[in-house]
Short mmCIF file of the C-alpha atoms (twelve columns), coordinates in Angstrom:
data_MODEL
# 
_entry.id   MODEL 
# 
loop_
_atom_site.group_PDB 
_atom_site.id 
_atom_site.type_symbol 
_atom_site.label_atom_id 
_atom_site.label_alt_id 
_atom_site.label_comp_id 
_atom_site.label_asym_id 
_atom_site.label_seq_id 
_atom_site.Cartn_x 
_atom_site.Cartn_y 
_atom_site.Cartn_z 
_atom_site.pdbx_PDB_model_num 
ATOM 1   C CA . MET A 1   13.845  32.898  -0.495  1 
ATOM 2   C CA . GLU A 2   10.838  30.578  -1.016  1 
ATOM 3   C CA . GLN A 3   11.916  30.640  -4.848  1 
ATOM 4   C CA . VAL A 4   15.419  29.916  -4.292  1 
ATOM 5   C CA . MET A 5   14.546  26.843  -2.074  1 
ATOM 6   C CA . GLY A 6   12.153  25.649  -4.740  1 
ATOM 7   C CA . MET A 7   14.885  25.772  -7.296  1 
ATOM 8   C CA . LYS A 8   17.244  23.901  -5.197  1 
ATOM 9   C CA . VAL A 9   14.472  21.212  -4.505  1 
ATOM 10  C CA . GLU A 10  13.946  21.179  -8.407  1 
ATOM 11  C CA . GLY A 11  17.729  20.939  -8.844  1 
ATOM 12  C CA . PHE A 12  18.106  18.058  -6.618  1 
ATOM 13  C CA . LEU A 13  15.283  16.051  -8.105  1 
ATOM 14  C CA . ARG A 14  16.868  16.510  -11.529 1 
ATOM 15  C CA . VAL A 15  20.024  15.353  -10.192 1 
ATOM 16  C CA . LEU A 16  18.209  12.330  -9.094  1 
ATOM 17  C CA . CYS A 17  16.651  11.923  -12.608 1 
ATOM 18  C CA . THR A 18  20.141  12.250  -13.982 1 
ATOM 19  C CA . VAL A 19  21.739  9.464   -11.673 1 
ATOM 20  C CA . LEU A 20  18.625  6.943   -12.172 1 
ATOM 21  C CA . SER A 21  18.555  7.640   -15.868 1 
ATOM 22  C CA . SER A 22  22.438  7.029   -16.143 1 
ATOM 23  C CA . ALA A 23  22.114  4.028   -13.999 1 
ATOM 24  C CA . ALA A 24  19.591  2.281   -15.933 1 
ATOM 25  C CA . ALA A 25  21.614  3.244   -19.328 1 
ATOM 26  C CA . LEU A 26  24.806  1.732   -17.953 1 
ATOM 27  C CA . ILE A 27  23.646  -1.335  -16.254 1 
ATOM 28  C CA . VAL A 28  21.888  -2.388  -19.727 1 
ATOM 29  C CA . ALA A 29  24.651  -1.156  -21.888 1 
ATOM 30  C CA . LEU A 30  27.384  -3.149  -19.771 1 
ATOM 31  C CA . ASP A 31  25.269  -5.973  -19.721 1 
ATOM 32  C CA . ARG A 32  26.829  -8.923  -21.405 1 
ATOM 33  C CA . GLU A 33  26.843  -12.750 -20.792 1 
ATOM 34  C CA . SER A 34  28.524  -15.347 -22.782 1 
ATOM 35  C CA . LYS A 35  27.541  -19.310 -23.078 1 
ATOM 36  C CA . GLU A 36  28.967  -22.173 -25.016 1 
ATOM 37  C CA . ILE A 37  25.921  -23.667 -26.866 1 
ATOM 38  C CA . PHE A 38  26.616  -26.748 -29.080 1 
ATOM 39  C CA . PHE A 39  30.282  -26.071 -29.067 1 
ATOM 40  C CA . LYS A 40  29.801  -22.573 -30.263 1 
ATOM 41  C CA . GLU A 41  29.954  -19.659 -28.048 1 
ATOM 42  C CA . ARG A 42  26.946  -17.286 -27.882 1 
ATOM 43  C CA . LYS A 43  26.540  -13.822 -26.481 1 
ATOM 44  C CA . ALA A 44  23.716  -11.967 -24.968 1 
ATOM 45  C CA . THR A 45  23.735  -8.307  -25.172 1 
ATOM 46  C CA . PHE A 46  21.651  -5.295  -25.142 1 
ATOM 47  C CA . LYS A 47  22.128  -4.853  -29.158 1 
ATOM 48  C CA . TYR A 48  20.245  -7.650  -30.141 1 
ATOM 49  C CA . LEU A 49  16.963  -6.066  -28.952 1 
ATOM 50  C CA . HIS A 50  16.086  -3.004  -30.406 1 
ATOM 51  C CA . SER A 51  13.969  -1.864  -27.357 1 
ATOM 52  C CA . LEU A 52  16.999  -2.283  -25.284 1 
ATOM 53  C CA . TRP A 53  18.986  -0.064  -27.649 1 
ATOM 54  C CA . HIS A 54  16.337  2.295   -27.579 1 
ATOM 55  C CA . LEU A 55  16.155  2.555   -23.842 1 
ATOM 56  C CA . VAL A 56  19.919  3.031   -23.761 1 
ATOM 57  C CA . ILE A 57  20.048  5.822   -26.105 1 
ATOM 58  C CA . ILE A 58  16.841  7.628   -24.585 1 
ATOM 59  C CA . CYS A 59  18.181  7.172   -20.718 1 
ATOM 60  C CA . SER A 60  21.293  8.473   -21.844 1 
ATOM 61  C CA . ALA A 61  19.825  11.514  -23.595 1 
ATOM 62  C CA . ALA A 62  17.150  11.804  -20.575 1 
ATOM 63  C CA . ALA A 63  20.100  11.836  -18.111 1 
ATOM 64  C CA . GLY A 64  22.229  14.705  -20.266 1 
ATOM 65  C CA . TYR A 65  18.943  16.790  -20.364 1 
ATOM 66  C CA . HIS A 66  18.244  16.767  -16.696 1 
ATOM 67  C CA . LEU A 67  22.006  17.412  -15.886 1 
ATOM 68  C CA . LEU A 68  21.926  20.439  -17.861 1 
ATOM 69  C CA . GLN A 69  18.692  21.450  -16.254 1 
ATOM 70  C CA . SER A 70  20.005  20.775  -12.878 1 
ATOM 71  C CA . CYS A 71  22.739  23.098  -13.677 1 
ATOM 72  C CA . ARG A 72  20.603  25.952  -14.712 1 
ATOM 73  C CA . CYS A 73  18.589  25.279  -11.395 1 
ATOM 74  C CA . PHE A 74  21.682  25.693  -9.155  1 
ATOM 75  C CA . VAL A 75  23.173  28.360  -10.996 1 
ATOM 76  C CA . PHE A 76  19.837  30.189  -10.671 1 
ATOM 77  C CA . ALA A 77  19.152  29.356  -7.049  1 
ATOM 78  C CA . TRP A 78  22.615  30.304  -5.985  1 
ATOM 79  C CA . ALA A 79  24.416  32.970  -8.347  1 
ATOM 80  C CA . LEU A 80  21.386  34.889  -9.802  1 
ATOM 81  C CA . ARG A 81  18.842  34.166  -6.712  1 
ATOM 82  C CA . SER A 82  15.913  34.077  -9.307  1 
ATOM 83  C CA . ASN A 83  14.170  31.769  -11.257 1 
ATOM 84  C CA . PRO A 84  13.585  32.577  -15.141 1 
ATOM 85  C CA . CYS A 85  10.693  30.846  -15.122 1 
ATOM 86  C CA . SER A 86  8.919   33.046  -12.968 1 
ATOM 87  C CA . GLY A 87  8.412   35.710  -15.374 1 
ATOM 88  C CA . SER A 88  9.253   34.325  -18.666 1 
ATOM 89  C CA . LYS A 89  6.138   32.496  -20.216 1 
ATOM 90  C CA . LEU A 90  8.377   31.333  -23.227 1 
ATOM 91  C CA . PHE A 91  10.820  29.997  -20.860 1 
ATOM 92  C CA . ALA A 92  8.387   28.088  -18.894 1 
ATOM 93  C CA . TRP A 93  6.652   26.731  -21.754 1 
ATOM 94  C CA . VAL A 94  9.940   25.436  -23.186 1 
ATOM 95  C CA . SER A 95  10.986  23.899  -20.007 1 
ATOM 96  C CA . PHE A 96  7.468   22.197  -19.468 1 
ATOM 97  C CA . LEU A 97  7.071   20.794  -23.115 1 
ATOM 98  C CA . LEU A 98  10.984  19.532  -22.837 1 
ATOM 99  C CA . ASP A 99  10.207  17.689  -19.367 1 
ATOM 100 C CA . GLN A 100 7.097   15.981  -20.725 1 
ATOM 101 C CA . ALA A 101 8.749   14.990  -23.956 1 
ATOM 102 C CA . VAL A 102 11.518  13.388  -21.812 1 
ATOM 103 C CA . THR A 103 9.340   11.762  -19.476 1 
ATOM 104 C CA . TYR A 104 7.072   10.245  -22.044 1 
ATOM 105 C CA . ALA A 105 9.796   9.141   -24.150 1 
ATOM 106 C CA . THR A 106 11.723  7.458   -21.127 1 
ATOM 107 C CA . PHE A 107 8.524   5.688   -20.099 1 
ATOM 108 C CA . ALA A 108 7.951   4.495   -23.785 1 
ATOM 109 C CA . ALA A 109 11.362  3.038   -23.878 1 
ATOM 110 C CA . ALA A 110 11.153  1.509   -20.325 1 
ATOM 111 C CA . SER A 111 7.864   0.078   -21.290 1 
ATOM 112 C CA . ALA A 112 8.967   -1.462  -24.524 1 
ATOM 113 C CA . ALA A 113 12.054  -2.738  -23.012 1 
ATOM 114 C CA . ALA A 114 10.099  -4.521  -19.953 1 
ATOM 115 C CA . GLN A 115 7.701   -6.082  -22.549 1 
ATOM 116 C CA . ASP A 116 10.656  -7.566  -24.462 1 
ATOM 117 C CA . ALA A 117 12.009  -8.629  -21.090 1 
ATOM 118 C CA . MET A 118 8.752   -10.407 -20.271 1 
ATOM 119 C CA . ILE A 119 8.853   -12.333 -23.712 1 
ATOM 120 C CA . GLY A 120 12.317  -13.336 -22.838 1 
ATOM 121 C CA . ILE A 121 11.338  -14.613 -19.553 1 
ATOM 122 C CA . PHE A 122 8.198   -16.445 -20.424 1 
ATOM 123 C CA . ALA A 123 8.449   -17.058 -24.133 1 
ATOM 124 C CA . VAL A 124 6.046   -16.744 -26.811 1 
ATOM 125 C CA . ARG A 125 5.677   -19.805 -28.861 1 
ATOM 126 C CA . ALA A 126 3.657   -18.072 -31.691 1 
ATOM 127 C CA . LEU A 127 6.538   -15.898 -32.445 1 
ATOM 128 C CA . GLN A 128 8.907   -19.142 -31.710 1 
ATOM 129 C CA . TRP A 129 10.724  -17.307 -29.099 1 
ATOM 130 C CA . GLY A 130 12.194  -19.616 -26.537 1 
ATOM 131 C CA . LYS A 131 13.070  -18.518 -22.885 1 
ATOM 132 C CA . ILE A 132 16.392  -17.196 -23.264 1 
ATOM 133 C CA . CYS A 133 16.549  -16.104 -19.393 1 
ATOM 134 C CA . ASN A 134 16.883  -19.956 -18.817 1 
ATOM 135 C CA . THR A 135 20.462  -19.756 -20.720 1 
ATOM 136 C CA . TYR A 136 21.294  -16.208 -19.881 1 
ATOM 137 C CA . THR A 137 20.090  -15.744 -16.352 1 
ATOM 138 C CA . GLY A 138 22.704  -13.241 -15.211 1 
ATOM 139 C CA . PHE A 139 21.939  -11.344 -18.428 1 
ATOM 140 C CA . CYS A 140 18.141  -11.121 -17.661 1 
ATOM 141 C CA . VAL A 141 18.681  -10.471 -13.760 1 
ATOM 142 C CA . LEU A 142 20.772  -7.069  -14.823 1 
ATOM 143 C CA . LEU A 143 18.113  -6.468  -17.177 1 
ATOM 144 C CA . VAL A 144 15.461  -6.194  -14.635 1 
ATOM 145 C CA . VAL A 145 17.680  -4.157  -12.575 1 
ATOM 146 C CA . GLY A 146 18.134  -1.858  -15.326 1 
ATOM 147 C CA . GLY A 147 14.412  -1.929  -16.042 1 
ATOM 148 C CA . VAL A 148 13.725  -0.933  -12.344 1 
ATOM 149 C CA . CYS A 149 16.053  1.953   -12.601 1 
ATOM 150 C CA . ALA A 150 14.610  3.156   -15.751 1 
ATOM 151 C CA . PHE A 151 11.014  3.055   -14.232 1 
ATOM 152 C CA . LEU A 152 12.366  4.961   -10.915 1 
ATOM 153 C CA . ALA A 153 13.638  7.186   -13.545 1 
ATOM 154 C CA . THR A 154 10.415  7.972   -15.120 1 
ATOM 155 C CA . PHE A 155 8.912   8.335   -11.942 1 
ATOM 156 C CA . SER A 156 11.262  10.992  -10.705 1 
ATOM 157 C CA . MET A 157 10.887  12.512  -14.167 1 
ATOM 158 C CA . ALA A 158 6.815   12.957  -13.703 1 
ATOM 159 C CA . VAL A 159 7.497   14.629  -10.473 1 
ATOM 160 C CA . VAL A 160 9.848   17.170  -11.821 1 
ATOM 161 C CA . ALA A 161 7.369   17.465  -14.792 1 
ATOM 162 C CA . SER A 162 4.613   18.124  -12.423 1 
ATOM 163 C CA . LEU A 163 6.977   20.954  -10.782 1 
ATOM 164 C CA . SER A 164 7.567   22.513  -14.152 1 
ATOM 165 C CA . ALA A 165 3.850   22.437  -14.761 1 
ATOM 166 C CA . TYR A 166 3.392   24.373  -11.467 1 
ATOM 167 C CA . HIS A 167 5.881   27.165  -12.487 1 
ATOM 168 C CA . LEU A 168 4.192   27.344  -15.928 1 
ATOM 169 C CA . PHE A 169 0.561   27.657  -14.861 1 
ATOM 170 C CA . ARG A 170 1.088   29.908  -12.018 1 
ATOM 171 C CA . LEU A 171 1.968   32.555  -14.489 1 
ATOM 172 C CA . TYR A 172 -1.511  32.794  -15.382 1 
ATOM 173 C CA . PRO A 173 -4.046  34.262  -13.664 1 
ATOM 174 C CA . SER A 174 -6.917  32.080  -12.108 1 
ATOM 175 C CA . PRO A 175 -10.439 32.546  -13.328 1 
ATOM 176 C CA . ALA A 176 -11.538 33.631  -10.095 1 
ATOM 177 C CA . SER A 177 -9.275  36.659  -9.993  1 
ATOM 178 C CA . ARG A 178 -10.723 37.348  -13.441 1 
ATOM 179 C CA . ILE A 179 -13.867 37.873  -12.189 1 
ATOM 180 C CA . LYS A 180 -13.078 39.916  -9.383  1 
ATOM 181 C CA . ASN A 181 -11.137 42.412  -11.473 1 
# 
């Protein structure tokens, strides 16, 4: 019973990761603003900064991964009443490594996007970057919201990865139990 409850909790945490990752990807991908500058219309979209493009792709992939994993959790919790990680070290290792990879990739993409956003807000004169957020205020506000969602998704993925680590390492005997035997 406790194992089924743990699978449900993990499933709901994975749904939270899916929602936050999807929200970050959608907010950044759909963010656009147009301004007329010197009689020419200029647009700001996520495609102009590679870090934002990578954030959208990685958050979308992370959302898909966590959606599939949440379905696995709910199927095993409600239909089969067992956890495949409880006996299979291979399954536990694959799940652990994929959770770690997705978490670190999302963190890296969110950090790179945050760095580019800071350049857009404060400018870097050595790189001849101006303050684009003075011109495209609405665009920058939505980028901040998308970045916050991405970092919240990263935090929730870290919690899921720690659960995955727990499921993996409880399959191995503790050093104290080896000494007693």
